[in-house]
Short mmCIF file of N, CA and C in Angstrom, two decimals:
data_model
loop_
_atom_site.label_atom_id
_atom_site.label_comp_id
_atom_site.label_asym_id
_atom_site.label_seq_id
_atom_site.Cartn_x
_atom_site.Cartn_y
_atom_site.Cartn_z
N UNK A 1 -8.00 -127.39 -192.26
CA UNK A 1 -8.68 -127.68 -191.02
C UNK A 1 -10.16 -127.82 -191.28
N UNK A 2 -10.73 -128.92 -190.82
CA UNK A 2 -12.14 -129.19 -191.03
C UNK A 2 -12.99 -128.59 -189.93
N UNK A 3 -13.53 -127.42 -190.18
CA UNK A 3 -14.40 -126.76 -189.21
C UNK A 3 -15.84 -126.96 -189.63
N UNK A 4 -16.71 -127.14 -188.65
CA UNK A 4 -18.14 -127.22 -188.93
C UNK A 4 -18.89 -126.43 -187.87
N UNK A 5 -20.10 -126.04 -188.23
CA UNK A 5 -20.93 -125.22 -187.35
C UNK A 5 -22.17 -126.01 -186.96
N UNK A 6 -22.62 -125.84 -185.71
CA UNK A 6 -23.86 -126.43 -185.25
C UNK A 6 -24.45 -125.52 -184.18
N UNK A 7 -25.65 -125.85 -183.73
CA UNK A 7 -26.31 -125.08 -182.69
C UNK A 7 -25.96 -125.68 -181.33
N UNK A 8 -25.63 -124.82 -180.39
CA UNK A 8 -25.26 -125.27 -179.05
C UNK A 8 -26.45 -125.90 -178.35
N UNK A 9 -26.15 -126.91 -177.53
CA UNK A 9 -27.17 -127.57 -176.72
C UNK A 9 -26.64 -127.68 -175.29
N UNK A 10 -27.49 -128.15 -174.40
CA UNK A 10 -27.07 -128.28 -173.00
C UNK A 10 -25.84 -129.17 -172.84
N UNK A 11 -25.67 -130.14 -173.71
CA UNK A 11 -24.50 -131.02 -173.61
C UNK A 11 -23.19 -130.29 -173.92
N UNK A 12 -23.27 -129.08 -174.46
CA UNK A 12 -22.07 -128.30 -174.82
C UNK A 12 -21.63 -127.34 -173.71
N UNK A 13 -22.39 -127.23 -172.63
CA UNK A 13 -22.10 -126.24 -171.59
C UNK A 13 -20.67 -126.36 -171.07
N UNK A 14 -20.24 -127.55 -170.75
CA UNK A 14 -18.90 -127.74 -170.18
C UNK A 14 -17.81 -127.22 -171.13
N UNK A 15 -17.93 -127.54 -172.42
CA UNK A 15 -16.92 -127.11 -173.37
C UNK A 15 -17.00 -125.61 -173.67
N UNK A 16 -18.21 -125.05 -173.68
CA UNK A 16 -18.35 -123.60 -173.86
C UNK A 16 -17.75 -122.88 -172.66
N UNK A 17 -17.98 -123.41 -171.47
CA UNK A 17 -17.39 -122.82 -170.26
C UNK A 17 -15.87 -122.88 -170.34
N UNK A 18 -15.32 -123.98 -170.81
CA UNK A 18 -13.87 -124.10 -170.97
C UNK A 18 -13.32 -123.07 -171.94
N UNK A 19 -14.00 -122.86 -173.07
CA UNK A 19 -13.57 -121.86 -174.04
C UNK A 19 -13.70 -120.45 -173.45
N UNK A 20 -14.77 -120.21 -172.70
CA UNK A 20 -14.96 -118.90 -172.05
C UNK A 20 -13.82 -118.63 -171.09
N UNK A 21 -13.47 -119.60 -170.28
CA UNK A 21 -12.37 -119.43 -169.32
C UNK A 21 -11.04 -119.22 -170.04
N UNK A 22 -10.80 -119.97 -171.10
CA UNK A 22 -9.57 -119.84 -171.87
C UNK A 22 -9.45 -118.45 -172.51
N UNK A 23 -10.58 -117.91 -172.95
CA UNK A 23 -10.59 -116.64 -173.69
C UNK A 23 -10.97 -115.45 -172.83
N UNK A 24 -11.16 -115.64 -171.53
CA UNK A 24 -11.70 -114.59 -170.65
C UNK A 24 -10.97 -113.26 -170.76
N UNK A 25 -9.66 -113.28 -170.82
CA UNK A 25 -8.89 -112.03 -170.89
C UNK A 25 -9.15 -111.28 -172.18
N UNK A 26 -9.40 -112.02 -173.28
CA UNK A 26 -9.61 -111.39 -174.58
C UNK A 26 -11.05 -110.99 -174.84
N UNK A 27 -12.00 -111.56 -174.10
CA UNK A 27 -13.42 -111.28 -174.38
C UNK A 27 -13.79 -109.85 -173.99
N UNK A 28 -13.47 -109.22 -172.95
CA UNK A 28 -13.09 -109.74 -171.63
C UNK A 28 -14.32 -110.17 -170.84
N UNK A 29 -14.15 -111.26 -170.11
CA UNK A 29 -15.23 -111.78 -169.26
C UNK A 29 -14.77 -111.74 -167.81
N UNK A 30 -15.65 -111.30 -166.95
CA UNK A 30 -15.35 -111.24 -165.52
C UNK A 30 -15.83 -112.55 -164.90
N UNK A 31 -14.88 -113.39 -164.49
CA UNK A 31 -15.24 -114.70 -163.92
C UNK A 31 -14.36 -115.04 -162.72
N UNK A 32 -13.87 -114.01 -162.03
CA UNK A 32 -12.97 -114.27 -160.90
C UNK A 32 -13.70 -114.84 -159.68
N UNK A 33 -14.82 -114.25 -159.31
CA UNK A 33 -15.51 -114.68 -158.10
C UNK A 33 -16.49 -115.81 -158.40
N UNK A 34 -16.92 -116.47 -157.36
CA UNK A 34 -17.91 -117.53 -157.51
C UNK A 34 -19.22 -116.97 -158.07
N UNK A 35 -19.62 -115.79 -157.63
CA UNK A 35 -20.85 -115.16 -158.12
C UNK A 35 -20.73 -114.83 -159.61
N UNK A 36 -19.54 -114.34 -160.04
CA UNK A 36 -19.31 -114.06 -161.45
C UNK A 36 -19.42 -115.33 -162.29
N UNK A 37 -18.84 -116.39 -161.78
CA UNK A 37 -18.89 -117.67 -162.49
C UNK A 37 -20.32 -118.19 -162.59
N UNK A 38 -21.07 -118.04 -161.52
CA UNK A 38 -22.46 -118.49 -161.52
C UNK A 38 -23.28 -117.71 -162.55
N UNK A 39 -23.07 -116.40 -162.63
CA UNK A 39 -23.78 -115.58 -163.62
C UNK A 39 -23.40 -116.00 -165.04
N UNK A 40 -22.11 -116.23 -165.26
CA UNK A 40 -21.65 -116.63 -166.60
C UNK A 40 -22.22 -117.99 -166.99
N UNK A 41 -22.20 -118.94 -166.07
CA UNK A 41 -22.74 -120.27 -166.37
C UNK A 41 -24.24 -120.23 -166.59
N UNK A 42 -24.94 -119.38 -165.86
CA UNK A 42 -26.38 -119.22 -166.06
C UNK A 42 -26.66 -118.67 -167.46
N UNK A 43 -25.88 -117.69 -167.87
CA UNK A 43 -26.06 -117.11 -169.21
C UNK A 43 -25.78 -118.16 -170.29
N UNK A 44 -24.75 -118.97 -170.09
CA UNK A 44 -24.44 -120.03 -171.05
C UNK A 44 -25.60 -121.01 -171.12
N UNK A 45 -26.13 -121.42 -169.98
CA UNK A 45 -27.24 -122.36 -169.95
C UNK A 45 -28.47 -121.78 -170.64
N UNK A 46 -28.79 -120.52 -170.36
CA UNK A 46 -29.96 -119.88 -170.98
C UNK A 46 -29.82 -119.85 -172.50
N UNK A 47 -28.63 -119.52 -172.97
CA UNK A 47 -28.42 -119.44 -174.41
C UNK A 47 -28.44 -120.82 -175.06
N UNK A 48 -27.91 -121.81 -174.38
CA UNK A 48 -27.94 -123.17 -174.93
C UNK A 48 -29.36 -123.71 -175.04
N UNK A 49 -30.22 -123.37 -174.09
CA UNK A 49 -31.60 -123.85 -174.15
C UNK A 49 -32.44 -123.05 -175.14
N UNK A 50 -32.00 -121.85 -175.50
CA UNK A 50 -32.73 -121.04 -176.48
C UNK A 50 -32.58 -121.57 -177.90
N UNK A 51 -31.60 -122.42 -178.12
CA UNK A 51 -31.33 -123.05 -179.42
C UNK A 51 -31.08 -122.04 -180.53
N UNK A 52 -30.40 -120.94 -180.19
CA UNK A 52 -30.06 -119.91 -181.17
C UNK A 52 -28.56 -119.61 -181.19
N UNK A 53 -27.78 -120.32 -180.37
CA UNK A 53 -26.36 -120.03 -180.23
C UNK A 53 -25.51 -120.96 -181.10
N UNK A 54 -24.84 -120.40 -182.12
CA UNK A 54 -24.00 -121.24 -182.95
C UNK A 54 -22.65 -121.51 -182.28
N UNK A 55 -22.14 -122.70 -182.54
CA UNK A 55 -20.78 -123.05 -182.14
C UNK A 55 -20.05 -123.59 -183.36
N UNK A 56 -18.74 -123.46 -183.35
CA UNK A 56 -17.91 -124.03 -184.39
C UNK A 56 -17.03 -125.07 -183.73
N UNK A 57 -16.96 -126.25 -184.34
CA UNK A 57 -16.12 -127.33 -183.83
C UNK A 57 -15.05 -127.67 -184.86
N UNK A 58 -13.91 -128.13 -184.34
CA UNK A 58 -12.84 -128.55 -185.23
C UNK A 58 -13.01 -130.02 -185.60
N UNK A 59 -12.01 -130.57 -186.30
CA UNK A 59 -12.10 -131.96 -186.75
C UNK A 59 -12.13 -132.96 -185.60
N UNK A 60 -11.68 -132.54 -184.42
CA UNK A 60 -11.72 -133.41 -183.23
C UNK A 60 -13.02 -133.23 -182.45
N UNK A 61 -13.95 -132.42 -183.00
CA UNK A 61 -15.24 -132.11 -182.38
C UNK A 61 -15.09 -131.27 -181.12
N UNK A 62 -13.97 -130.53 -181.00
CA UNK A 62 -13.77 -129.61 -179.89
C UNK A 62 -14.31 -128.23 -180.28
N UNK A 63 -14.99 -127.58 -179.36
CA UNK A 63 -15.55 -126.26 -179.62
C UNK A 63 -14.43 -125.23 -179.69
N UNK A 64 -14.35 -124.54 -180.83
CA UNK A 64 -13.31 -123.53 -181.02
C UNK A 64 -13.90 -122.13 -181.17
N UNK A 65 -15.23 -122.03 -181.21
CA UNK A 65 -15.88 -120.73 -181.30
C UNK A 65 -17.33 -120.81 -180.90
N UNK A 66 -17.83 -119.73 -180.31
CA UNK A 66 -19.22 -119.68 -179.87
C UNK A 66 -19.73 -118.24 -179.89
N UNK A 67 -21.00 -118.08 -180.27
CA UNK A 67 -21.74 -116.84 -180.08
C UNK A 67 -22.93 -117.21 -179.22
N UNK A 68 -22.97 -116.71 -178.00
CA UNK A 68 -24.11 -116.98 -177.12
C UNK A 68 -25.21 -116.00 -177.45
N UNK A 69 -26.29 -116.51 -178.03
CA UNK A 69 -27.39 -115.67 -178.49
C UNK A 69 -28.70 -116.12 -177.89
N UNK A 70 -29.58 -115.15 -177.69
CA UNK A 70 -30.94 -115.48 -177.29
C UNK A 70 -31.88 -114.42 -177.85
N UNK A 71 -33.13 -114.79 -177.90
CA UNK A 71 -34.17 -113.92 -178.44
C UNK A 71 -34.42 -112.76 -177.48
N UNK A 72 -34.60 -111.57 -178.03
CA UNK A 72 -34.97 -110.40 -177.23
C UNK A 72 -36.43 -110.58 -176.84
N UNK A 73 -36.69 -110.78 -175.56
CA UNK A 73 -38.03 -111.08 -175.08
C UNK A 73 -39.00 -109.91 -175.27
N UNK A 74 -38.54 -108.68 -175.16
CA UNK A 74 -39.41 -107.52 -175.36
C UNK A 74 -39.91 -107.48 -176.81
N UNK A 75 -38.97 -107.57 -177.76
CA UNK A 75 -39.36 -107.54 -179.17
C UNK A 75 -40.27 -108.71 -179.50
N UNK A 76 -39.95 -109.88 -178.96
CA UNK A 76 -40.74 -111.08 -179.24
C UNK A 76 -42.17 -110.96 -178.66
N UNK A 77 -42.25 -110.51 -177.43
CA UNK A 77 -43.55 -110.47 -176.74
C UNK A 77 -44.42 -109.28 -177.08
N UNK A 78 -43.82 -108.12 -177.24
CA UNK A 78 -44.62 -106.91 -177.42
C UNK A 78 -44.66 -106.40 -178.86
N UNK A 79 -43.65 -106.70 -179.62
CA UNK A 79 -43.62 -106.22 -181.01
C UNK A 79 -43.87 -107.33 -182.02
N UNK A 80 -43.96 -108.58 -181.52
CA UNK A 80 -44.12 -109.74 -182.39
C UNK A 80 -43.04 -109.76 -183.48
N UNK A 81 -41.82 -109.51 -183.03
CA UNK A 81 -40.68 -109.38 -183.94
C UNK A 81 -39.50 -110.15 -183.34
N UNK A 82 -38.79 -110.88 -184.17
CA UNK A 82 -37.63 -111.59 -183.65
C UNK A 82 -36.38 -110.72 -183.77
N UNK A 83 -35.69 -110.57 -182.66
CA UNK A 83 -34.41 -109.87 -182.58
C UNK A 83 -33.49 -110.74 -181.74
N UNK A 84 -32.24 -110.88 -182.16
CA UNK A 84 -31.28 -111.68 -181.40
C UNK A 84 -30.29 -110.79 -180.69
N UNK A 85 -30.01 -111.14 -179.45
CA UNK A 85 -28.99 -110.46 -178.65
C UNK A 85 -27.87 -111.45 -178.37
N UNK A 86 -26.65 -111.06 -178.73
CA UNK A 86 -25.48 -111.91 -178.49
C UNK A 86 -24.79 -111.37 -177.26
N UNK A 87 -24.68 -112.21 -176.23
CA UNK A 87 -24.09 -111.77 -174.97
C UNK A 87 -22.62 -112.11 -174.86
N UNK A 88 -22.13 -113.05 -175.68
CA UNK A 88 -20.72 -113.42 -175.60
C UNK A 88 -20.27 -113.98 -176.93
N UNK A 89 -19.10 -113.58 -177.36
CA UNK A 89 -18.46 -114.12 -178.55
C UNK A 89 -17.06 -114.54 -178.15
N UNK A 90 -16.75 -115.81 -178.36
CA UNK A 90 -15.43 -116.31 -178.00
C UNK A 90 -14.91 -117.25 -179.08
N UNK A 91 -13.65 -117.04 -179.46
CA UNK A 91 -12.98 -117.91 -180.41
C UNK A 91 -11.61 -118.26 -179.83
N UNK A 92 -11.29 -119.54 -179.87
CA UNK A 92 -10.00 -120.00 -179.39
C UNK A 92 -8.87 -119.25 -180.11
N UNK A 93 -7.84 -118.87 -179.37
CA UNK A 93 -6.75 -118.09 -179.95
C UNK A 93 -6.10 -118.81 -181.13
N UNK A 94 -6.09 -120.12 -181.15
CA UNK A 94 -5.48 -120.88 -182.24
C UNK A 94 -6.30 -120.83 -183.53
N UNK A 95 -7.55 -120.34 -183.45
CA UNK A 95 -8.44 -120.36 -184.61
C UNK A 95 -8.92 -118.98 -185.04
N UNK A 96 -8.35 -117.93 -184.50
CA UNK A 96 -8.85 -116.59 -184.81
C UNK A 96 -8.60 -116.16 -186.24
N UNK A 97 -7.67 -116.79 -186.91
CA UNK A 97 -7.42 -116.43 -188.31
C UNK A 97 -8.01 -117.47 -189.27
N UNK A 98 -8.96 -118.26 -188.80
CA UNK A 98 -9.51 -119.36 -189.60
C UNK A 98 -10.97 -119.16 -190.00
N UNK A 99 -11.46 -117.94 -190.05
CA UNK A 99 -12.83 -117.62 -190.44
C UNK A 99 -13.89 -118.18 -189.48
N UNK A 100 -13.52 -118.41 -188.22
CA UNK A 100 -14.49 -118.91 -187.25
C UNK A 100 -15.56 -117.85 -186.98
N UNK A 101 -15.15 -116.59 -186.81
CA UNK A 101 -16.15 -115.54 -186.61
C UNK A 101 -17.09 -115.47 -187.80
N UNK A 102 -16.58 -115.63 -189.00
CA UNK A 102 -17.41 -115.59 -190.21
C UNK A 102 -18.48 -116.69 -190.15
N UNK A 103 -18.10 -117.91 -189.80
CA UNK A 103 -19.07 -119.01 -189.69
C UNK A 103 -20.13 -118.70 -188.64
N UNK A 104 -19.69 -118.18 -187.49
CA UNK A 104 -20.63 -117.86 -186.42
C UNK A 104 -21.59 -116.75 -186.83
N UNK A 105 -21.06 -115.69 -187.44
CA UNK A 105 -21.90 -114.56 -187.84
C UNK A 105 -22.86 -114.95 -188.96
N UNK A 106 -22.42 -115.78 -189.88
CA UNK A 106 -23.33 -116.27 -190.93
C UNK A 106 -24.51 -117.01 -190.32
N UNK A 107 -24.23 -117.77 -189.29
CA UNK A 107 -25.28 -118.55 -188.65
C UNK A 107 -26.35 -117.67 -188.00
N UNK A 108 -25.95 -116.61 -187.30
CA UNK A 108 -26.95 -115.77 -186.63
C UNK A 108 -27.65 -114.81 -187.59
N UNK A 109 -27.02 -114.47 -188.70
CA UNK A 109 -27.65 -113.54 -189.63
C UNK A 109 -28.52 -114.24 -190.67
N UNK A 110 -28.40 -115.54 -190.83
CA UNK A 110 -29.19 -116.23 -191.86
C UNK A 110 -30.69 -116.21 -191.56
N UNK A 111 -31.07 -115.93 -190.31
CA UNK A 111 -32.49 -115.83 -189.96
C UNK A 111 -33.08 -114.51 -190.47
N UNK A 112 -32.24 -113.59 -190.89
CA UNK A 112 -32.66 -112.27 -191.39
C UNK A 112 -33.33 -111.43 -190.30
N UNK A 113 -33.11 -111.77 -189.05
CA UNK A 113 -33.62 -110.97 -187.92
C UNK A 113 -32.51 -110.02 -187.48
N UNK A 114 -32.87 -108.86 -186.94
CA UNK A 114 -31.83 -107.97 -186.42
C UNK A 114 -31.00 -108.67 -185.34
N UNK A 115 -29.70 -108.38 -185.34
CA UNK A 115 -28.77 -108.98 -184.37
C UNK A 115 -28.00 -107.86 -183.70
N UNK A 116 -27.97 -107.89 -182.37
CA UNK A 116 -27.20 -106.94 -181.57
C UNK A 116 -26.07 -107.67 -180.88
N UNK A 117 -24.87 -107.10 -180.95
CA UNK A 117 -23.70 -107.66 -180.27
C UNK A 117 -23.00 -106.54 -179.52
N UNK A 118 -22.82 -106.74 -178.23
CA UNK A 118 -22.10 -105.78 -177.40
C UNK A 118 -20.64 -106.20 -177.32
N UNK A 119 -19.74 -105.27 -177.63
CA UNK A 119 -18.30 -105.54 -177.58
C UNK A 119 -17.72 -104.72 -176.43
N UNK A 120 -17.18 -105.42 -175.44
CA UNK A 120 -16.64 -104.76 -174.27
C UNK A 120 -15.30 -104.09 -174.57
N UNK A 121 -15.03 -102.99 -173.87
CA UNK A 121 -13.74 -102.33 -173.98
C UNK A 121 -12.66 -103.33 -173.59
N UNK A 122 -11.59 -103.36 -174.33
CA UNK A 122 -10.50 -104.28 -174.04
C UNK A 122 -10.63 -105.61 -174.77
N UNK A 123 -11.65 -105.75 -175.62
CA UNK A 123 -11.83 -106.99 -176.37
C UNK A 123 -10.61 -107.20 -177.26
N UNK A 124 -10.02 -108.38 -177.21
CA UNK A 124 -8.76 -108.63 -177.91
C UNK A 124 -8.79 -109.75 -178.93
N UNK A 125 -9.99 -110.10 -179.41
CA UNK A 125 -10.08 -111.18 -180.40
C UNK A 125 -10.18 -110.67 -181.83
N UNK A 126 -10.35 -109.37 -182.00
CA UNK A 126 -10.57 -108.81 -183.32
C UNK A 126 -12.02 -108.83 -183.74
N UNK A 127 -12.94 -108.94 -182.77
CA UNK A 127 -14.36 -109.03 -183.06
C UNK A 127 -14.89 -107.78 -183.75
N UNK A 128 -14.47 -106.61 -183.32
CA UNK A 128 -14.96 -105.37 -183.90
C UNK A 128 -14.69 -105.32 -185.40
N UNK A 129 -13.48 -105.67 -185.81
CA UNK A 129 -13.14 -105.67 -187.24
C UNK A 129 -14.00 -106.68 -188.01
N UNK A 130 -14.22 -107.85 -187.42
CA UNK A 130 -15.05 -108.87 -188.06
C UNK A 130 -16.49 -108.37 -188.22
N UNK A 131 -17.02 -107.72 -187.19
CA UNK A 131 -18.38 -107.21 -187.27
C UNK A 131 -18.51 -106.18 -188.39
N UNK A 132 -17.55 -105.28 -188.48
CA UNK A 132 -17.59 -104.25 -189.53
C UNK A 132 -17.50 -104.89 -190.91
N UNK A 133 -16.63 -105.89 -191.08
CA UNK A 133 -16.51 -106.59 -192.36
C UNK A 133 -17.82 -107.28 -192.73
N UNK A 134 -18.56 -107.72 -191.73
CA UNK A 134 -19.79 -108.47 -191.97
C UNK A 134 -21.01 -107.56 -192.13
N UNK A 135 -20.82 -106.24 -192.01
CA UNK A 135 -21.92 -105.31 -192.23
C UNK A 135 -22.62 -104.83 -190.97
N UNK A 136 -22.07 -105.13 -189.80
CA UNK A 136 -22.64 -104.59 -188.56
C UNK A 136 -22.30 -103.12 -188.47
N UNK A 137 -23.24 -102.34 -187.94
CA UNK A 137 -23.05 -100.90 -187.77
C UNK A 137 -22.99 -100.57 -186.28
N UNK A 138 -22.13 -99.61 -185.94
CA UNK A 138 -22.06 -99.14 -184.56
C UNK A 138 -23.36 -98.43 -184.23
N UNK A 139 -24.05 -98.92 -183.22
CA UNK A 139 -25.35 -98.40 -182.82
C UNK A 139 -25.24 -97.43 -181.65
N UNK A 140 -24.34 -97.76 -180.70
CA UNK A 140 -24.24 -96.97 -179.47
C UNK A 140 -22.88 -97.22 -178.83
N UNK A 141 -22.34 -96.19 -178.20
CA UNK A 141 -21.09 -96.32 -177.48
C UNK A 141 -21.32 -95.97 -176.03
N UNK A 142 -20.95 -96.88 -175.14
CA UNK A 142 -21.08 -96.65 -173.71
C UNK A 142 -19.71 -96.49 -173.08
N UNK A 143 -19.68 -96.37 -171.77
CA UNK A 143 -18.42 -96.18 -171.07
C UNK A 143 -17.49 -97.39 -171.20
N UNK A 144 -18.08 -98.61 -171.20
CA UNK A 144 -17.25 -99.82 -171.22
C UNK A 144 -17.54 -100.75 -172.38
N UNK A 145 -18.37 -100.29 -173.33
CA UNK A 145 -18.68 -101.18 -174.44
C UNK A 145 -19.24 -100.41 -175.64
N UNK A 146 -19.27 -101.10 -176.76
CA UNK A 146 -19.89 -100.58 -177.98
C UNK A 146 -20.95 -101.59 -178.41
N UNK A 147 -22.08 -101.08 -178.87
CA UNK A 147 -23.17 -101.93 -179.33
C UNK A 147 -23.24 -101.88 -180.85
N UNK A 148 -23.18 -103.06 -181.48
CA UNK A 148 -23.24 -103.17 -182.93
C UNK A 148 -24.54 -103.84 -183.33
N UNK A 149 -25.07 -103.43 -184.49
CA UNK A 149 -26.33 -103.98 -184.97
C UNK A 149 -26.18 -104.40 -186.43
N UNK A 150 -26.79 -105.53 -186.73
CA UNK A 150 -26.88 -106.00 -188.10
C UNK A 150 -28.36 -106.14 -188.46
N UNK A 151 -28.71 -105.68 -189.65
CA UNK A 151 -30.07 -105.86 -190.15
C UNK A 151 -29.96 -106.39 -191.57
N UNK A 152 -30.90 -107.25 -191.92
CA UNK A 152 -30.92 -107.79 -193.27
C UNK A 152 -31.14 -106.65 -194.27
N UNK A 153 -30.48 -106.73 -195.41
CA UNK A 153 -30.72 -105.72 -196.44
C UNK A 153 -32.19 -105.71 -196.84
N UNK A 154 -32.70 -104.56 -197.17
CA UNK A 154 -34.10 -104.45 -197.57
C UNK A 154 -34.33 -105.27 -198.83
N UNK A 155 -35.45 -105.98 -198.86
CA UNK A 155 -35.78 -106.80 -200.00
C UNK A 155 -36.29 -105.92 -201.15
N UNK A 156 -35.86 -106.24 -202.35
CA UNK A 156 -36.32 -105.49 -203.52
C UNK A 156 -37.80 -105.79 -203.75
N UNK A 157 -38.55 -104.77 -204.10
CA UNK A 157 -40.01 -104.93 -204.30
C UNK A 157 -40.29 -105.62 -205.62
#
């Protein structure tokens, strides 16, 4: 299968929304009400305009995986430091065993900036295992989610 990775743009919103809806039960994403859908679409739009969200497409150019990422504004503005926050990770059920998460995670970690990913309770895509394999560490556990962090290895002097 010919998979490729690129950065999401505004023209990808419709297909990212389709993947989000398809994967909602496994993410889990709350998109039942109109207000929930509006919040989700707003988050997708914000991440697409930030130009930091990787997507993976198959040979038919259909989106089969996405990490919605944006810059942490506090770290950027007050600490002059780039940190990425991933608000959603979705991979089509047909591609979960095809290294799609690996391609997505490689894309966000290649900047060597810290990356935070929140994994909601009930997540059914295998994201937690992928994060651990990729070197993410459990940072915090909440009532309905776990927060994972990745940091670039320290550079040798």
